[in-house]
């Protein structure tokens, strides 16, 4: 290592300097910081570093083992690519937030104790929300607030879990735990929110498509993958994860077929890919865990690449809607080519990255006789090809010519996409490079796992080619649903409806109730008592009566909820 | 996936982009269909025991062309169910502005 500092602090410190620099100097600084942090991290020795004693607790600011190193390395690479991709951006808020966000993610995957993790966990939310707000419209502001609420809620659940754990005499050190007691359930739910478990996934599809073109590239890399890391660290082999992961891998592919906003398609695609990882962690065998984290590594790069391509399209044309795009390959050939590499990688074509990572999860499922899991994941694999492999590049760059002839993406975007493409092909073509970094040596039936055998290549090509054939036939037969200028209801809108309902309850019936209590009880208390108790004047009270009444009631509900949890767990 | 029902006029310099050229498009799809046939042919080799042996774990995998059939049928089912889903969940873009 170059400097004796916890790795996360390098990027954070670098972020704090950004506002004081201008123009090319700032750009050079951002790339320099990202490169220096990467070089520094590569040299960090495995082990526990930077232990600090606070109030009798030992905080481990840097624990680097194989799992932490893999994710740390991945996050450094992702940060560098995203920084290069966003070099043209002249927005201090975004630049500071992006570097600090990447630093927080690195902090989370190198934290050795729960307190340190909690701090990084909340910083992940606080830093990244500015990438959503940077859209600077009413819609992005509202989406950012929703994003923040959900992610902070995850942090509060985590904190509650940590408190329950220490209260029960549990250690602060982050170790695997069995899912069962209150502490473990709370921590599981906290991770689940950031991991976009079904029903908790609304924030991903709500906020990611609304962030800036460059912001989404950062967002797609860190939060959900930090959650995957923590699941692999704390809950390997927890069976519910298999079923949760299966739902995640399958339901988004249906939404992806009919979604018009291509960045929202990619957000569904992200949930689908994280689903594969969650299944792998749930299966819990060394091969399955290896598959899950290797797939996380591959996914950050190919999903980043796809978000980069769509970000370039959005920047150049002002839209990412399938209905308004098409034919862009004519004027954006490089972006098209890089997008196709990302599409081939996520679809798991031989020589491309997911071919050597996702297959470990499917092989592990078969080896453990999880046959239903295998059938569903194989179906989901075909579904990935449909939405990310075909739909994304097809509707953006080919399909019917939209007549748009935007300029090719700026050079810095092309450089970032080129590096991402090379990484996708290197991982897919030389898998031993990645396999050497995995927590376990990938083994299947007592032999080293080999992705490249004749059967795997032939069966995978058959699956993919005939899935493409099916799309071709469905389009030719007029069955394939055309893109429509529509939005699709999902839980994000359900939550917003519930929130509106809650607001109505507070502002209408509860407000009336508050006023009724005021006039029936409070205003009849003799004036002397009122004066003695120091109550406000009657007209002032009537003015804010409903606010007080409602907040007392909310506090009461929270208190009752807390007591319930406390007694049920006791 | 490109229908050849319309052929855009050539560029000013007389060239055509790849998929605007019916000849190139036709070749593109010919090559694609040949690849599909080749992928299927391996299962024939497996069946007659020449040059390729399919390693299988499940009975279903032994069916010749299983992966091709599953991929094709999976996508058709996916798209048809998704069309049904659209009927239930699709709303006008103005829905958010209510």
XYZ file of C-alpha atoms in Angstrom:
668
model
C 0.000 0.000 0.000
C 1.085 3.596 -0.558
C -0.457 5.264 2.452
C -1.290 3.867 5.859
C -4.948 4.845 5.763
C -8.121 2.753 5.582
C -8.734 2.369 1.807
C -12.133 4.073 1.937
C -10.677 7.304 3.263
C -8.516 7.843 0.183
C -11.508 8.442 -2.091
C -13.339 10.421 0.593
C -10.317 12.665 1.134
C -9.975 13.005 -2.634
C -13.631 14.050 -2.841
C -13.132 16.814 -0.285
C -10.421 18.432 -2.423
C -12.540 18.463 -5.609
C -14.413 21.751 -4.902
C -11.108 23.625 -4.724
C -9.959 22.617 -8.187
C -11.162 23.798 -11.584
C -11.231 22.621 -15.183
C -8.620 20.136 -16.431
C -6.883 20.134 -13.045
C -10.049 18.845 -11.393
C -10.479 16.154 -14.053
C -6.860 15.066 -13.634
C -7.266 15.037 -9.860
C -10.354 12.792 -10.018
C -8.685 10.263 -12.294
C -5.490 10.487 -10.238
C -7.321 9.815 -6.978
C -9.185 6.853 -8.472
C -5.974 5.352 -9.908
C -3.988 5.964 -6.711
C -6.743 4.383 -4.606
C -6.781 1.337 -6.896
C -2.991 0.915 -6.831
C -2.978 1.422 -3.089
C -5.702 -1.174 -2.550
C -3.999 -3.794 -4.708
C -1.045 -3.542 -2.314
C -3.077 -3.858 0.909
C -2.136 -7.075 2.697
C -4.884 -9.451 3.759
C -5.659 -9.178 7.444
C -7.168 -6.753 9.935
C -5.795 -3.240 9.862
C -6.526 0.035 11.612
C -8.148 -1.131 14.829
C -9.447 1.705 16.977
C -10.800 1.507 20.515
C -13.899 3.671 21.126
C -15.949 3.550 24.367
C -14.625 0.106 25.153
C -15.502 -1.259 21.696
C -12.876 -2.256 19.154
C -13.631 -0.872 15.709
C -11.994 -2.624 12.751
C -11.767 0.054 10.078
C -10.108 -2.246 7.577
C -10.584 -5.986 7.433
C -9.342 -7.408 4.153
C -9.832 -11.118 3.467
C -10.479 -12.859 0.128
C -14.154 -11.867 0.014
C -13.507 -8.269 1.079
C -10.546 -7.963 -1.266
C -12.572 -9.157 -4.262
C -15.322 -6.598 -3.662
C -12.847 -3.875 -2.722
C -10.946 -4.428 -5.947
C -14.193 -4.501 -7.912
C -15.403 -1.232 -6.383
C -12.084 0.477 -7.104
C -12.260 -0.619 -10.754
C -15.889 0.484 -10.991
C -15.058 3.846 -9.428
C -12.233 4.461 -11.902
C -14.399 3.530 -14.904
C -17.286 5.699 -13.721
C -14.950 8.632 -13.022
C -13.520 8.433 -16.550
C -17.039 8.102 -17.946
C -18.167 11.286 -16.172
C -15.085 13.444 -16.835
C -17.065 15.833 -19.048
C -19.481 16.626 -16.198
C -19.079 20.105 -14.740
C -21.071 19.711 -11.562
C -19.220 19.906 -8.259
C -22.057 18.340 -6.278
C -22.132 15.251 -8.477
C -18.358 14.883 -8.535
C -17.942 15.128 -4.766
C -20.926 12.879 -4.127
C -19.738 10.260 -6.619
C -16.240 9.906 -5.150
C -17.569 9.897 -1.584
C -20.183 7.313 -2.580
C -17.534 5.004 -4.049
C -15.465 5.512 -0.891
C -18.443 4.592 1.290
C -18.976 1.376 -0.660
C -15.315 0.468 -0.220
C -15.636 1.293 3.477
C -18.618 -1.049 3.769
C -16.839 -4.037 2.233
C -13.678 -3.544 4.288
C -15.415 -2.899 7.632
C -14.688 -5.546 10.233
C -17.271 -4.569 12.831
C -20.955 -3.665 12.777
C -20.579 -0.086 14.036
C -18.123 0.825 11.285
C -20.327 -0.923 8.761
C -23.386 0.997 9.961
C -21.633 4.328 9.389
C -20.654 3.385 5.820
C -24.107 1.871 5.236
C -25.785 5.213 5.982
C -23.152 7.180 4.063
C -23.930 5.024 1.005
C -27.430 6.488 1.099
C -26.493 10.057 2.032
C -23.817 10.441 -0.641
C -25.603 8.698 -3.489
C -28.884 10.582 -3.165
C -27.164 13.655 -4.618
C -26.658 11.714 -7.855
C -30.455 11.418 -8.079
C -31.099 15.003 -7.014
C -28.540 16.228 -9.549
C -31.281 15.875 -12.194
C -32.556 19.112 -10.600
C -36.207 18.728 -11.499
C -39.269 18.294 -9.331
C -39.511 14.620 -10.297
C -35.885 13.808 -9.529
C -36.160 15.695 -6.237
C -39.164 13.625 -5.191
C -37.538 10.388 -6.361
C -34.421 11.309 -4.388
C -36.416 11.859 -1.216
C -38.107 8.473 -1.645
C -34.726 6.867 -2.334
C -33.272 8.425 0.792
C -36.222 7.402 2.976
C -35.968 3.763 1.949
C -32.197 3.574 2.250
C -32.125 5.331 5.624
C -34.829 2.925 6.795
C -32.469 0.098 5.874
C -29.807 1.737 8.036
C -32.197 2.092 10.975
C -33.132 -1.598 10.735
C -29.434 -2.418 10.680
C -28.830 -0.271 13.751
C -31.749 -1.897 15.572
C -30.349 -5.327 14.682
C -26.908 -4.351 15.936
C -28.387 -3.060 19.213
C -30.378 -6.254 19.742
C -27.233 -8.230 18.999
C -25.005 -6.411 21.456
C -27.808 -6.448 24.010
C -27.855 -10.244 23.782
C -24.106 -10.281 24.372
C -23.273 -10.824 20.694
C -19.933 -9.713 19.307
C -19.548 -6.542 17.242
C -17.343 -8.418 14.804
C -19.051 -9.178 11.472
C -19.327 -12.966 11.353
C -21.767 -15.429 9.746
C -24.998 -15.739 11.723
C -27.974 -18.052 11.727
C -31.265 -16.541 10.660
C -33.601 -16.864 13.655
C -33.371 -14.373 16.513
C -34.602 -10.785 16.324
C -31.148 -9.336 15.708
C -30.476 -11.583 12.733
C -33.924 -10.959 11.222
C -33.538 -7.182 11.501
C -30.080 -7.296 9.921
C -31.379 -9.623 7.206
C -34.188 -7.173 6.379
C -31.779 -4.231 6.421
C -29.561 -5.952 3.874
C -32.636 -7.100 1.964
C -33.804 -3.534 1.352
C -30.471 -2.485 -0.165
C -30.302 -5.789 -2.032
C -33.696 -4.987 -3.648
C -35.538 -8.033 -2.309
C -39.008 -8.415 -3.892
C -41.448 -5.763 -2.568
C -38.434 -3.802 -1.297
C -37.172 -3.255 -4.853
C -39.258 -0.171 -5.611
C -36.436 2.299 -4.897
C -34.181 0.790 -7.589
C -36.653 1.117 -10.450
C -37.842 4.482 -9.111
C -34.543 6.303 -8.583
C -31.993 4.727 -10.955
C -33.753 5.686 -14.198
C -34.190 9.244 -12.887
C -30.569 9.889 -11.885
C -28.229 11.723 -14.261
C -26.706 9.731 -17.171
C -23.408 9.497 -15.282
C -24.993 9.211 -11.827
C -26.765 5.969 -12.703
C -23.437 4.410 -13.705
C -22.158 5.016 -10.165
C -25.450 3.954 -8.581
C -25.590 0.672 -10.491
C -22.182 -0.395 -9.186
C -22.246 -0.005 -5.448
C -25.304 -0.152 -3.186
C -26.872 -3.448 -4.283
C -23.479 -5.150 -4.620
C -22.409 -4.016 -1.138
C -25.591 -5.731 0.049
C -24.709 -8.888 -1.910
C -21.263 -8.829 -0.296
C -22.796 -8.574 3.175
C -25.259 -11.400 2.484
C -22.361 -13.617 1.383
C -20.426 -12.634 4.502
C -23.219 -12.998 7.068
C -25.908 -15.316 5.696
C -24.221 -17.910 3.447
C -26.477 -20.935 3.079
C -29.622 -19.263 4.506
C -32.330 -21.208 2.669
C -34.902 -18.386 2.366
C -32.389 -16.663 0.106
C -32.864 -19.370 -2.521
C -36.566 -18.586 -2.849
C -36.151 -14.833 -2.526
C -33.465 -14.958 -5.211
C -35.645 -17.030 -7.532
C -38.429 -14.461 -7.349
C -35.896 -11.691 -8.003
C -34.425 -13.529 -10.969
C -37.794 -14.125 -12.598
C -40.415 -11.404 -12.013
C -38.364 -8.450 -13.384
C -37.903 -10.108 -16.773
C -41.645 -9.823 -17.429
C -41.614 -6.120 -16.586
C -38.483 -5.658 -18.697
C -40.311 -6.902 -21.833
C -42.974 -4.193 -21.626
C -40.981 -1.281 -20.145
C -40.341 1.646 -22.472
C -37.604 3.512 -20.552
C -34.466 1.556 -21.413
C -32.679 2.659 -18.247
C -35.623 1.299 -16.272
C -35.305 -1.941 -18.249
C -31.703 -2.095 -17.051
C -32.848 -1.448 -13.476
C -35.169 -4.455 -13.718
C -32.291 -6.335 -15.257
C -30.127 -5.457 -12.275
C -32.678 -6.953 -9.852
C -32.794 -10.042 -12.068
C -28.995 -10.456 -11.970
C -28.796 -9.842 -8.220
C -31.421 -12.601 -7.983
C -28.939 -15.105 -9.421
C -26.375 -14.014 -6.816
C -28.872 -14.255 -3.947
C -29.794 -17.798 -5.035
C -26.092 -18.724 -5.051
C -25.592 -17.356 -1.542
C -28.702 -19.238 -0.400
C -27.407 -22.538 -1.797
C -24.300 -21.789 0.209
C -21.864 -24.428 -1.081
C -18.361 -23.170 -1.901
C -19.086 -23.385 -5.650
C -22.377 -21.515 -5.221
C -20.790 -18.743 -3.131
C -17.953 -18.501 -5.654
C -20.518 -18.256 -8.436
C -22.472 -15.553 -6.606
C -19.499 -13.283 -5.913
C -17.881 -13.935 -9.302
C -21.178 -13.010 -10.927
C -21.323 -9.836 -8.832
C -17.863 -8.969 -10.160
C -18.866 -9.597 -13.765
C -22.234 -7.875 -13.320
C -20.847 -4.588 -12.012
C -18.758 -4.309 -15.163
C -21.247 -5.441 -17.822
C -24.197 -3.684 -16.184
C -22.062 -0.586 -15.810
C -21.193 -0.886 -19.495
C -24.862 -1.148 -20.496
C -25.823 1.811 -18.284
C -22.918 3.730 -19.853
C -24.190 3.020 -23.352
C -27.734 4.080 -22.436
C -26.346 7.112 -20.591
C -24.511 8.172 -23.754
C -27.717 7.749 -25.747
C -29.681 9.754 -23.180
C -27.074 12.523 -23.165
C -26.939 12.756 -26.960
C -30.653 12.407 -27.753
C -32.341 13.579 -24.549
C -34.305 10.362 -24.184
C -33.850 6.728 -23.205
C -37.331 5.668 -24.322
C -37.515 2.813 -26.813
C -40.397 4.546 -28.612
C -38.196 7.525 -29.493
C -35.001 5.698 -30.436
C -33.741 3.426 -33.209
C -31.144 3.491 -35.947
C -28.518 5.140 -33.766
C -25.861 2.663 -34.919
C -25.473 4.824 -37.990
C -24.068 7.775 -36.074
C -22.942 6.170 -32.801
C -21.123 3.051 -34.031
C -18.630 2.823 -31.160
C -21.301 3.127 -28.476
C -23.303 0.492 -30.379
C -20.331 -1.881 -30.429
C -19.604 -1.470 -26.721
C -23.290 -1.942 -25.915
C -23.257 -5.195 -27.902
C -20.273 -6.412 -25.863
C -22.212 -5.644 -22.677
C -25.265 -7.389 -24.130
C -23.253 -10.496 -25.053
C -21.646 -10.497 -21.602
C -24.891 -10.321 -19.605
C -26.467 -12.906 -21.919
C -23.561 -15.270 -21.110
C -22.299 -15.979 -24.617
C -19.090 -18.053 -24.585
C -15.955 -15.853 -24.316
C -17.984 -13.181 -22.496
C -17.999 -12.728 -18.730
C -21.318 -14.117 -17.432
C -20.626 -17.394 -19.266
C -17.928 -18.238 -16.720
C -19.692 -16.831 -13.626
C -23.432 -17.484 -13.791
C -22.863 -21.098 -14.819
C -21.234 -21.813 -11.453
C -24.534 -20.979 -9.735
C -26.534 -23.245 -12.055
C -24.010 -26.070 -11.702
C -24.089 -25.700 -7.915
C -27.904 -25.878 -7.974
C -27.774 -29.151 -9.950
C -25.033 -30.591 -7.717
C -27.214 -29.904 -4.654
C -30.299 -31.418 -6.368
C -32.169 -28.103 -6.415
C -33.858 -29.066 -9.677
C -36.705 -26.530 -9.545
C -34.133 -23.798 -8.910
C -32.194 -24.916 -11.976
C -35.300 -24.882 -14.215
C -36.271 -21.396 -13.110
C -32.735 -20.000 -13.440
C -32.407 -21.486 -16.914
C -35.670 -19.791 -17.901
C -34.428 -16.539 -16.350
C -31.199 -16.895 -18.364
C -33.204 -16.937 -21.579
C -35.169 -13.944 -20.250
C -31.942 -11.997 -19.666
C -31.027 -12.497 -23.288
C -34.421 -11.171 -24.363
C -34.379 -7.874 -22.450
C -30.696 -7.044 -21.970
C -29.172 -8.962 -24.856
C -31.661 -8.048 -27.567
C -34.136 -5.390 -26.454
C -31.602 -2.847 -25.133
C -29.302 -2.746 -28.183
C -32.093 -3.440 -30.676
C -34.507 -0.661 -29.705
C -31.760 1.901 -29.092
C -29.448 1.315 -32.012
C -31.332 -0.687 -34.660
C -35.100 -1.293 -34.974
C -36.954 1.329 -37.000
C -34.837 4.309 -37.911
C -35.907 7.179 -35.638
C -34.216 9.639 -38.006
C -32.037 10.814 -35.117
C -28.367 11.210 -36.047
C -26.746 12.219 -32.742
C -23.013 12.738 -32.442
C -20.932 9.819 -31.174
C -20.410 9.808 -27.378
C -17.585 12.050 -26.076
C -14.110 10.500 -25.942
C -14.059 9.986 -22.187
C -17.298 7.970 -22.317
C -15.866 5.892 -25.155
C -12.651 5.230 -23.204
C -14.616 4.058 -20.138
C -16.831 1.835 -22.309
C -13.791 0.447 -24.119
C -12.081 -0.521 -20.853
C -15.324 -2.061 -19.596
C -15.677 -4.053 -22.828
C -12.108 -5.326 -22.613
C -12.683 -6.415 -19.006
C -15.875 -8.293 -19.985
C -13.982 -10.203 -22.677
C -10.878 -10.814 -20.539
C -12.968 -12.238 -17.680
C -14.941 -14.387 -20.104
C -11.934 -15.600 -22.068
C -9.426 -16.048 -19.231
C -11.625 -17.072 -16.294
C -8.686 -18.264 -14.161
C -7.797 -14.595 -13.540
C -11.079 -14.079 -11.697
C -11.280 -17.603 -10.248
C -7.944 -17.005 -8.487
C -9.536 -14.146 -6.520
C -12.601 -16.109 -5.338
C -13.089 -17.028 -1.662
C -12.889 -20.761 -2.470
C -11.242 -22.747 -5.203
C -14.155 -23.472 -7.591
C -14.721 -27.255 -7.477
C -17.440 -29.455 -8.974
C -17.744 -33.175 -8.143
C -14.210 -33.190 -6.736
C -12.576 -31.594 -9.789
C -11.586 -28.025 -10.524
C -14.577 -26.269 -12.125
C -14.087 -25.748 -15.861
C -16.537 -23.451 -17.657
C -15.205 -24.334 -21.091
C -16.217 -27.883 -21.887
C -17.951 -28.919 -25.096
C -21.315 -29.575 -23.429
C -21.478 -26.193 -21.707
C -20.551 -24.284 -24.865
C -22.969 -26.215 -27.111
C -25.935 -26.207 -24.718
C -25.515 -22.523 -23.926
C -25.257 -21.581 -27.628
C -28.357 -23.655 -28.327
C -30.303 -21.937 -25.536
C -29.264 -18.441 -26.641
C -29.568 -18.883 -30.415
C -33.032 -20.402 -30.171
C -34.106 -17.701 -27.734
C -33.037 -15.135 -30.359
C -34.878 -17.179 -32.980
C -37.991 -16.990 -30.800
C -37.749 -13.186 -30.585
C -37.258 -12.986 -34.355
C -40.301 -15.182 -34.929
C -42.459 -13.273 -32.417
C -41.567 -9.994 -34.149
C -42.178 -11.363 -37.607
C -45.518 -12.834 -36.543
C -46.520 -9.513 -34.968
C -46.868 -11.068 -31.520
C -43.977 -9.204 -29.925
C -45.399 -6.237 -27.968
C -44.318 -2.935 -29.541
C -42.835 -0.231 -27.304
C -45.578 2.039 -25.987
C -45.483 5.424 -24.311
C -46.777 3.948 -21.082
C -45.565 3.486 -17.552
C -46.080 0.217 -15.687
C -47.368 0.009 -12.135
C -45.056 -1.711 -9.685
C -44.518 -1.497 -5.931
C -42.840 1.911 -6.219
C -46.180 3.409 -7.255
C -47.969 1.350 -4.627
C -45.772 2.883 -1.917
C -46.436 6.337 -3.269
C -50.168 5.651 -3.203
C -49.878 4.377 0.372
C -47.889 7.467 1.350
C -50.563 9.706 -0.193
C -53.175 7.721 1.746
C -51.215 8.144 4.967
C -50.893 11.880 4.327
C -54.662 12.090 3.730
C -55.362 10.278 6.999
C -53.102 12.676 8.882
C -54.370 15.844 7.253
C -58.089 15.073 7.056
C -59.609 12.672 9.635
C -56.823 13.040 12.207
C -56.856 16.790 11.842
C -60.607 16.796 12.469
C -60.113 14.507 15.436
C -57.465 16.850 16.818
C -59.789 19.826 16.448
C -62.634 17.894 18.058
C -60.441 17.001 21.039
C -59.405 20.617 21.267
C -62.918 21.976 21.377
C -64.377 19.167 23.486
C -61.667 18.929 26.121
C -58.813 21.402 25.986
C -60.841 24.545 25.459
C -63.106 23.713 28.399
C -60.279 23.500 30.884
C -60.542 26.625 33.020
C -58.429 29.465 31.767
C -56.439 29.531 34.991
C -55.281 25.945 34.550
C -54.403 26.681 30.975
C -52.384 29.700 32.029
C -50.806 27.750 34.878
C -49.745 24.951 32.537
C -48.368 27.512 30.113
C -50.517 26.361 27.209
C -50.635 28.505 24.137
C -53.498 30.855 23.426
C -56.618 29.273 22.126
C -56.496 30.724 18.615
C -52.861 29.728 18.204
C -53.702 26.241 19.425
C -56.546 25.886 16.979
C -54.171 26.963 14.276
C -51.674 24.173 14.847
C -53.964 21.757 16.633
C -53.937 19.091 13.968
C -50.171 19.119 13.673
C -49.709 18.482 17.375
C -52.500 15.937 17.487
C -51.136 14.042 14.520
C -47.553 14.045 15.715
C -48.590 12.834 19.164
C -50.509 10.033 17.522
C -47.559 9.087 15.270
C -45.244 9.094 18.287
C -47.744 6.907 20.116
C -47.919 4.422 17.207
C -44.126 4.254 17.036
C -43.911 3.719 20.788
C -46.474 0.919 20.713
C -44.623 -0.653 17.779
C -41.341 -0.458 19.633
C -42.846 -1.987 22.787
C -44.426 -4.795 20.744
C -41.097 -5.656 19.136
C -39.388 -5.422 22.510
C -41.809 -7.735 24.295
C -42.181 -10.217 21.437
C -38.423 -10.603 21.298
C -37.992 -10.780 25.078
C -35.223 -9.016 -36.873
C -35.265 -6.492 -39.644
C -38.189 -6.663 -41.923
C -37.263 -5.868 -45.471
C -40.573 -4.264 -46.309
C -39.025 -0.811 -46.646
C -35.679 0.042 -48.113
C -34.492 3.527 -47.135
C -32.791 5.558 -49.848
C -28.978 5.445 -49.914
C -26.828 8.124 -48.239
C -25.684 11.212 -50.150
C -22.415 9.502 -51.027
C -24.306 6.542 -52.494
C -23.452 4.135 -49.646
C -26.003 2.354 -47.492
C -25.823 1.576 -43.794
C -25.539 -2.129 -43.045
C -29.160 -2.890 -42.211
C -30.494 -0.568 -44.933
C -28.888 -2.863 -47.473
C -31.281 -5.741 -48.229
C -28.450 -7.931 -49.517
C -26.388 -7.585 -46.342
C -29.465 -8.019 -44.148
C -30.381 -11.202 -45.998
C -26.874 -12.595 -45.465
C -26.938 -11.593 -41.802
C -30.031 -13.698 -41.233
C -28.795 -16.583 -43.382
C -25.685 -16.829 -41.211
C -27.815 -16.669 -38.086
C -30.074 -19.535 -39.250
C -27.022 -21.611 -40.159
C -25.634 -21.072 -36.637
C -28.937 -22.274 -35.164
C -28.758 -25.379 -37.344
C -25.149 -26.029 -36.325
C -26.023 -25.760 -32.623
C -28.789 -28.286 -33.172
C -26.550 -30.561 -35.245
C -24.326 -31.216 -32.239
C -27.223 -33.036 -30.587
C -27.466 -35.242 -33.679
C -23.755 -36.032 -33.316
C -24.416 -36.911 -29.683
C -27.338 -39.120 -30.722
C -25.283 -41.123 -33.199
C -22.238 -41.029 -30.885
C -19.808 -39.272 -33.204
C -17.406 -36.580 -31.998
C -19.576 -35.011 -29.294
C -20.986 -36.363 -26.072
C -23.517 -34.291 -24.119
C -22.851 -34.510 -20.364
C -26.261 -34.543 -18.686
C -27.578 -34.651 -15.134
C -31.319 -34.602 -15.704
C -33.506 -36.819 -17.853
C -34.894 -33.801 -19.692
C -31.435 -32.726 -20.834
C -31.089 -35.968 -22.779
C -33.899 -34.967 -25.136
C -32.235 -33.968 -28.426
C -32.367 -30.179 -28.804
C -33.567 -29.748 -25.213
C -31.782 -26.432 -24.666
C -32.990 -25.030 -27.973
C -36.566 -26.068 -27.294
C -36.461 -24.677 -23.759
C -34.934 -21.388 -24.927
C -37.489 -20.956 -27.731
C -40.512 -21.991 -25.653
C -39.297 -19.964 -22.665
C -39.148 -16.750 -24.679
C -42.539 -17.334 -26.297
C -44.106 -17.960 -22.880
C -42.284 -14.956 -21.407
C -43.504 -12.581 -24.103
C -47.098 -13.818 -24.040
C -47.317 -13.547 -20.231
C -45.666 -10.099 -20.348
C -48.313 -8.936 -22.834
C -50.934 -10.035 -20.341
C -49.084 -8.196 -17.587
C -49.125 -5.028 -19.670
C -52.934 -5.157 -19.797
C -52.973 -5.099 -15.992
C -50.204 -2.660 -15.084
C -49.777 -0.241 -18.004
C -50.936 3.357 -17.438
C -50.636 6.587 -19.406
C -47.444 8.552 -18.885
C -49.466 11.313 -17.212
C -50.301 8.882 -14.371
C -47.442 10.236 -12.248
C -48.594 13.825 -12.577
C -51.987 13.325 -10.999
